[in-house]
């Protein structure tokens, strides 16, 4: 049967349209292929079944780039190629959509994780100079600053000045070296109140491996720090009660004896002089009998208040018992101890005591001998105190050298 010229022309037009469609499909397949990982199962095992990836180039004439004067050429039958490409395109589209679904799921996971983190942690990001580039809601809430006030501001905006310069030097040295820093930081709110956070600062790098920014994730530990401070204060009070005289506030005998032991060890190690002063209030029983024990207690408290400011920081003033007191004077020879005792004696007698009038005290002074025990030393100074009382009171006596 003969085919007319018109029919032949119509066939050529249809072949051209089919070739154009094949070319378009090839472009789509190539672009989809580039977006999917090479190890995905949608790739056919036989390269011959992937005409857009076949080797050598001579076997894939449909991938030759077209030009204005060179239309797409097809060496395989058009209908066969269309069928093959349509099948491959369907597979590509299916796996492309699957990849998109997986990416969406990953993004949704990140969104959920960020939402959970923002509900629990104080998060901020800064550039390499410490200027804030991101602040979550909890950061705004705890700092008292609005997001507009924080963004662009330096992180020093919440600095409390509680930590020494060395603290921040070590922090910056760590993160600029690319290492994670962790620690407790005391910050300052906009209204001046302080709060504590446990902070983890993570250096982030760009695609070239260079530091680009820092992210800080913090947990509010203010209540824990307050509890720790309250506990420390309570422990300090217990230590104070265990080492001080409840009535006068001077050190108690137990603490004094502990200090004597330490100072004797120092004398044995370094050979420095150590002097002990023992004194008590003259006729204190008569004060109690005449004015009552409450007034007598006031005399003891006033005595400590009067003498304490006139002692060195390393001197130890303690209530030895009743109306008797002791002063331990490290790095002080006997002559210096005598001068100190005279000074204290004059302070006691100089001004009248409330409700009582003039009060005097007697003093004994002794320097520690090498290899002398505390008991022997104490007996010598106690004998000196007894001699001061026997000699008329309101005086200072030096102990004999045994």
Coordinates of C-alpha atoms in Angstrom, one line a residue, residues 80-379:
X80 CA 11.0 1.9 22.5
X81 CA 13.0 4.7 24.0
X82 CA 9.9 6.5 25.3
X83 CA 8.7 3.4 27.0
X84 CA 12.1 2.8 28.7
X85 CA 12.4 6.4 29.7
X86 CA 8.9 6.6 31.1
X87 CA 9.6 3.5 33.2
X88 CA 12.8 5.0 34.6
X89 CA 11.2 8.4 35.1
X90 CA 8.5 6.8 37.2
X91 CA 11.1 5.1 39.4
X92 CA 13.1 8.3 39.7
X93 CA 10.0 10.3 40.7
X94 CA 9.0 7.7 43.3
X95 CA 12.4 7.7 44.9
X96 CA 12.7 11.4 44.7
X97 CA 9.5 11.8 46.5
X98 CA 10.7 9.3 49.1
X99 CA 13.9 11.3 49.6
X100 CA 11.8 14.5 50.0
X101 CA 9.7 12.7 52.6
X102 CA 12.8 11.6 54.5
X103 CA 14.3 15.1 54.4
X104 CA 11.0 16.5 55.7
X105 CA 11.0 14.0 58.5
X106 CA 14.5 14.9 59.4
X107 CA 13.7 18.6 59.4
X108 CA 10.6 18.0 61.5
X109 CA 12.8 16.1 64.0
X110 CA 15.1 19.0 64.2
X111 CA 12.2 21.4 64.7
X112 CA 10.8 19.2 67.5
X113 CA 14.3 18.9 69.1
X114 CA 14.8 22.7 69.0
X115 CA 11.3 23.3 70.5
X116 CA 12.1 20.8 73.3
X117 CA 15.5 22.4 73.9
X118 CA 14.0 25.9 73.9
X119 CA 11.5 24.8 76.6
X120 CA 14.3 23.5 78.8
X121 CA 17.5 25.5 78.1
X122 CA 18.7 29.1 77.7
X123 CA 20.1 29.2 74.2
X124 CA 22.1 32.0 72.5
X125 CA 24.5 32.3 69.6
X126 CA 27.2 34.8 69.0
X127 CA 29.8 35.7 66.4
X128 CA 33.5 35.4 67.1
X129 CA 33.5 38.7 68.9
X130 CA 30.8 37.7 71.4
X131 CA 28.1 39.7 69.7
X132 CA 24.7 38.0 70.1
X133 CA 23.1 36.8 66.9
X134 CA 20.4 34.6 68.3
X135 CA 18.5 34.5 71.6
X136 CA 15.6 32.2 72.5
X137 CA 12.7 33.0 74.7
X138 CA 14.2 31.6 77.9
X139 CA 17.3 33.8 77.5
X140 CA 15.1 36.9 77.2
X141 CA 13.0 35.8 80.2
X142 CA 15.8 35.1 82.6
X143 CA 18.0 38.1 81.5
X144 CA 15.1 40.6 81.5
X145 CA 16.2 42.0 78.1
X146 CA 14.0 41.9 75.1
X147 CA 15.2 40.1 72.0
X148 CA 15.6 43.4 70.3
X149 CA 17.9 44.6 73.1
X150 CA 20.0 41.4 73.0
X151 CA 20.5 40.9 69.3
X152 CA 23.6 42.8 68.2
X153 CA 24.7 43.5 71.8
X154 CA 27.8 41.9 73.2
X155 CA 27.5 39.1 75.7
X156 CA 29.0 41.4 78.3
X157 CA 25.5 42.9 78.7
X158 CA 24.8 40.2 81.3
X159 CA 28.2 40.2 82.9
X160 CA 28.0 40.3 86.7
X161 CA 31.6 41.1 87.6
X162 CA 31.5 38.2 90.0
X163 CA 34.3 36.3 88.3
X164 CA 37.9 37.4 88.0
X165 CA 39.5 38.3 84.7
X166 CA 41.4 35.0 84.7
X167 CA 38.0 33.2 84.6
X168 CA 37.0 34.8 81.3
X169 CA 40.6 34.5 79.9
X170 CA 40.5 30.7 80.4
X171 CA 36.9 30.5 78.9
X172 CA 37.8 32.5 75.7
X173 CA 41.1 30.6 75.3
X174 CA 39.2 27.3 75.3
X175 CA 36.5 28.1 72.8
X176 CA 38.7 30.1 70.4
X177 CA 40.9 27.0 70.4
X178 CA 37.9 25.0 69.1
X179 CA 37.2 23.2 72.3
X180 CA 33.9 23.0 74.3
X181 CA 33.8 25.0 77.6
X182 CA 31.6 23.9 80.5
X183 CA 31.2 25.7 83.8
X184 CA 29.1 27.7 86.2
X185 CA 28.6 31.4 85.5
X186 CA 27.0 34.1 87.6
X187 CA 25.2 36.6 85.3
X188 CA 23.3 39.8 85.9
X189 CA 19.7 40.6 84.9
X190 CA 18.7 43.9 83.4
X191 CA 17.3 45.0 86.8
X192 CA 20.6 44.2 88.5
X193 CA 19.7 40.9 90.1
X194 CA 22.1 38.0 89.8
X195 CA 21.4 34.5 88.6
X196 CA 23.5 31.4 88.1
X197 CA 23.7 29.1 85.0
X198 CA 25.5 26.0 84.1
X199 CA 26.8 26.8 80.6
X200 CA 28.1 24.7 77.7
X201 CA 29.7 26.8 75.0
X202 CA 30.3 25.0 71.7
X203 CA 32.5 26.5 68.9
X204 CA 30.9 26.0 65.4
X205 CA 32.9 25.8 62.2
X206 CA 32.0 26.7 58.6
X207 CA 32.3 24.5 55.5
X208 CA 36.0 25.3 55.3
X209 CA 36.7 24.3 58.9
X210 CA 37.1 27.8 60.2
X211 CA 35.5 29.0 63.4
X212 CA 32.4 30.9 62.5
X213 CA 30.3 31.3 65.7
X214 CA 29.6 30.1 69.2
X215 CA 26.4 28.5 70.6
X216 CA 25.8 28.6 74.3
X217 CA 23.4 26.2 76.0
X218 CA 22.6 27.0 79.7
X219 CA 20.6 25.7 82.5
X220 CA 19.3 27.9 85.3
X221 CA 20.9 26.7 88.6
X222 CA 20.1 29.7 90.7
X223 CA 18.0 27.8 93.2
X224 CA 20.6 25.2 93.6
X225 CA 23.3 27.8 94.2
X226 CA 21.1 29.5 96.8
X227 CA 20.6 26.2 98.5
X228 CA 24.4 25.6 98.5
X229 CA 25.0 29.1 99.9
X230 CA 22.4 28.5 102.6
X231 CA 24.1 25.2 103.4
X232 CA 27.5 26.8 103.5
X233 CA 26.2 29.6 105.8
X234 CA 24.7 27.0 108.1
X235 CA 27.9 25.0 108.2
X236 CA 29.9 28.2 108.9
X237 CA 27.5 29.0 111.7
X238 CA 28.0 25.5 113.1
X239 CA 31.7 25.9 112.9
X240 CA 31.5 29.3 114.6
X241 CA 29.4 27.8 117.4
X242 CA 31.8 24.9 117.7
X243 CA 34.9 27.2 118.0
X244 CA 33.7 30.4 119.7
X245 CA 32.5 31.3 123.1
X246 CA 28.7 31.9 122.9
X247 CA 28.7 34.7 125.4
X248 CA 31.6 36.9 124.4
X249 CA 32.3 35.9 120.8
X250 CA 35.9 35.2 121.5
X251 CA 37.4 31.8 120.5
X252 CA 36.6 29.0 122.9
X253 CA 39.1 26.9 124.8
X254 CA 38.9 24.0 122.3
X255 CA 39.8 26.1 119.3
X256 CA 42.5 27.9 121.3
X257 CA 44.2 24.6 122.1
X258 CA 44.0 23.5 118.5
X259 CA 45.7 26.7 117.5
X260 CA 48.4 26.2 120.2
X261 CA 49.2 22.8 118.8
X262 CA 49.6 24.2 115.2
X263 CA 51.8 27.1 116.4
X264 CA 54.0 24.8 118.5
X265 CA 54.6 22.7 115.4
X266 CA 55.5 25.9 113.4
X267 CA 58.0 26.9 116.2
X268 CA 59.6 23.4 116.0
X269 CA 59.8 23.7 112.2
X270 CA 60.9 27.3 111.8
X271 CA 62.2 28.3 115.2
X272 CA 60.1 31.5 115.5
X273 CA 59.2 32.8 119.0
X274 CA 55.8 32.1 120.5
X275 CA 54.4 33.9 123.6
X276 CA 51.3 33.0 125.7
X277 CA 49.5 35.6 127.8
X278 CA 47.0 34.6 130.5
X279 CA 44.8 37.1 132.3
X280 CA 41.7 37.4 134.4
X281 CA 39.5 40.1 135.8
X282 CA 40.4 41.2 139.4
X283 CA 37.6 40.6 142.0
X284 CA 35.2 39.3 139.4
X285 CA 33.3 37.3 142.0
X286 CA 32.6 40.5 143.9
X287 CA 31.2 42.0 140.7
X288 CA 28.8 39.1 140.3
X289 CA 27.8 39.1 144.0
X290 CA 27.2 42.9 144.0
X291 CA 25.6 43.5 140.6
X292 CA 24.4 40.1 139.6
X293 CA 25.5 37.6 136.9
X294 CA 23.8 39.4 134.1
X295 CA 25.9 42.5 134.7
X296 CA 29.0 40.2 135.2
X297 CA 28.3 38.8 131.7
X298 CA 28.1 42.3 130.3
X299 CA 31.5 43.1 131.8
X300 CA 33.0 40.0 130.0
X301 CA 31.4 40.9 126.7
X302 CA 32.6 44.6 127.0
X303 CA 36.1 43.4 127.9
X304 CA 36.3 41.3 124.6
X305 CA 35.0 44.2 122.5
X306 CA 37.5 46.6 124.1
X307 CA 40.6 44.4 123.6
X308 CA 39.9 42.6 120.3
X309 CA 40.6 45.6 118.0
X310 CA 44.0 46.1 119.6
X311 CA 45.3 42.7 118.7
X312 CA 47.1 41.6 115.5
X313 CA 45.3 39.5 112.9
X314 CA 47.4 36.5 113.8
X315 CA 46.9 36.8 117.6
X316 CA 44.3 34.5 119.1
X317 CA 42.1 35.8 121.9
X318 CA 40.1 33.1 123.7
X319 CA 38.0 32.7 126.8
X320 CA 39.9 30.2 128.8
X321 CA 37.2 29.8 131.4
X322 CA 35.0 31.9 133.7
X323 CA 36.6 35.4 133.9
X324 CA 39.9 34.1 132.6
X325 CA 41.2 34.8 129.1
X326 CA 44.3 33.8 127.0
X327 CA 46.1 35.4 124.1
X328 CA 48.4 33.4 121.8
X329 CA 51.0 35.7 120.1
X330 CA 52.9 34.0 117.2
X331 CA 56.2 35.5 116.1
X332 CA 56.4 37.4 119.4
X333 CA 59.3 37.1 121.9
X334 CA 58.7 37.5 125.6
X335 CA 59.5 41.3 125.6
X336 CA 56.9 41.9 122.9
X337 CA 54.4 39.8 124.9
X338 CA 55.1 41.9 127.9
X339 CA 54.4 45.1 126.0
X340 CA 51.2 43.7 124.6
X341 CA 50.1 42.6 128.0
X342 CA 50.8 46.1 129.4
X343 CA 48.8 47.6 126.6
X344 CA 45.8 45.4 127.2
X345 CA 46.0 46.0 131.0
X346 CA 45.9 49.7 130.4
X347 CA 42.9 49.3 128.1
X348 CA 40.9 47.4 130.7
X349 CA 41.6 50.0 133.4
X350 CA 41.3 53.1 131.3
X351 CA 37.5 53.4 130.9
X352 CA 34.8 52.5 133.4
X353 CA 32.6 49.6 132.6
X354 CA 28.8 50.0 132.2
X355 CA 27.0 49.7 135.6
X356 CA 30.2 48.7 137.3
X357 CA 32.8 51.4 137.1
X358 CA 36.5 50.7 136.9
X359 CA 37.6 47.2 136.4
X360 CA 41.2 45.9 136.4
X361 CA 42.9 42.7 135.3
X362 CA 46.1 40.8 136.1
X363 CA 48.4 39.3 133.5
X364 CA 51.0 36.5 133.3
X365 CA 53.3 36.2 130.2
X366 CA 55.6 33.4 129.1
X367 CA 57.5 32.5 125.9
X368 CA 57.7 28.9 124.8
X369 CA 61.0 27.1 125.5
X370 CA 62.4 24.8 122.9
X371 CA 61.2 21.2 123.5
X372 CA 58.8 22.5 126.2
X373 CA 55.3 20.8 126.3
X374 CA 52.2 22.8 126.3
X375 CA 51.3 21.7 129.8
X376 CA 54.6 22.9 131.2
X377 CA 54.4 26.1 129.3
X378 CA 50.8 26.7 130.6
X379 CA 51.9 26.0 134.2

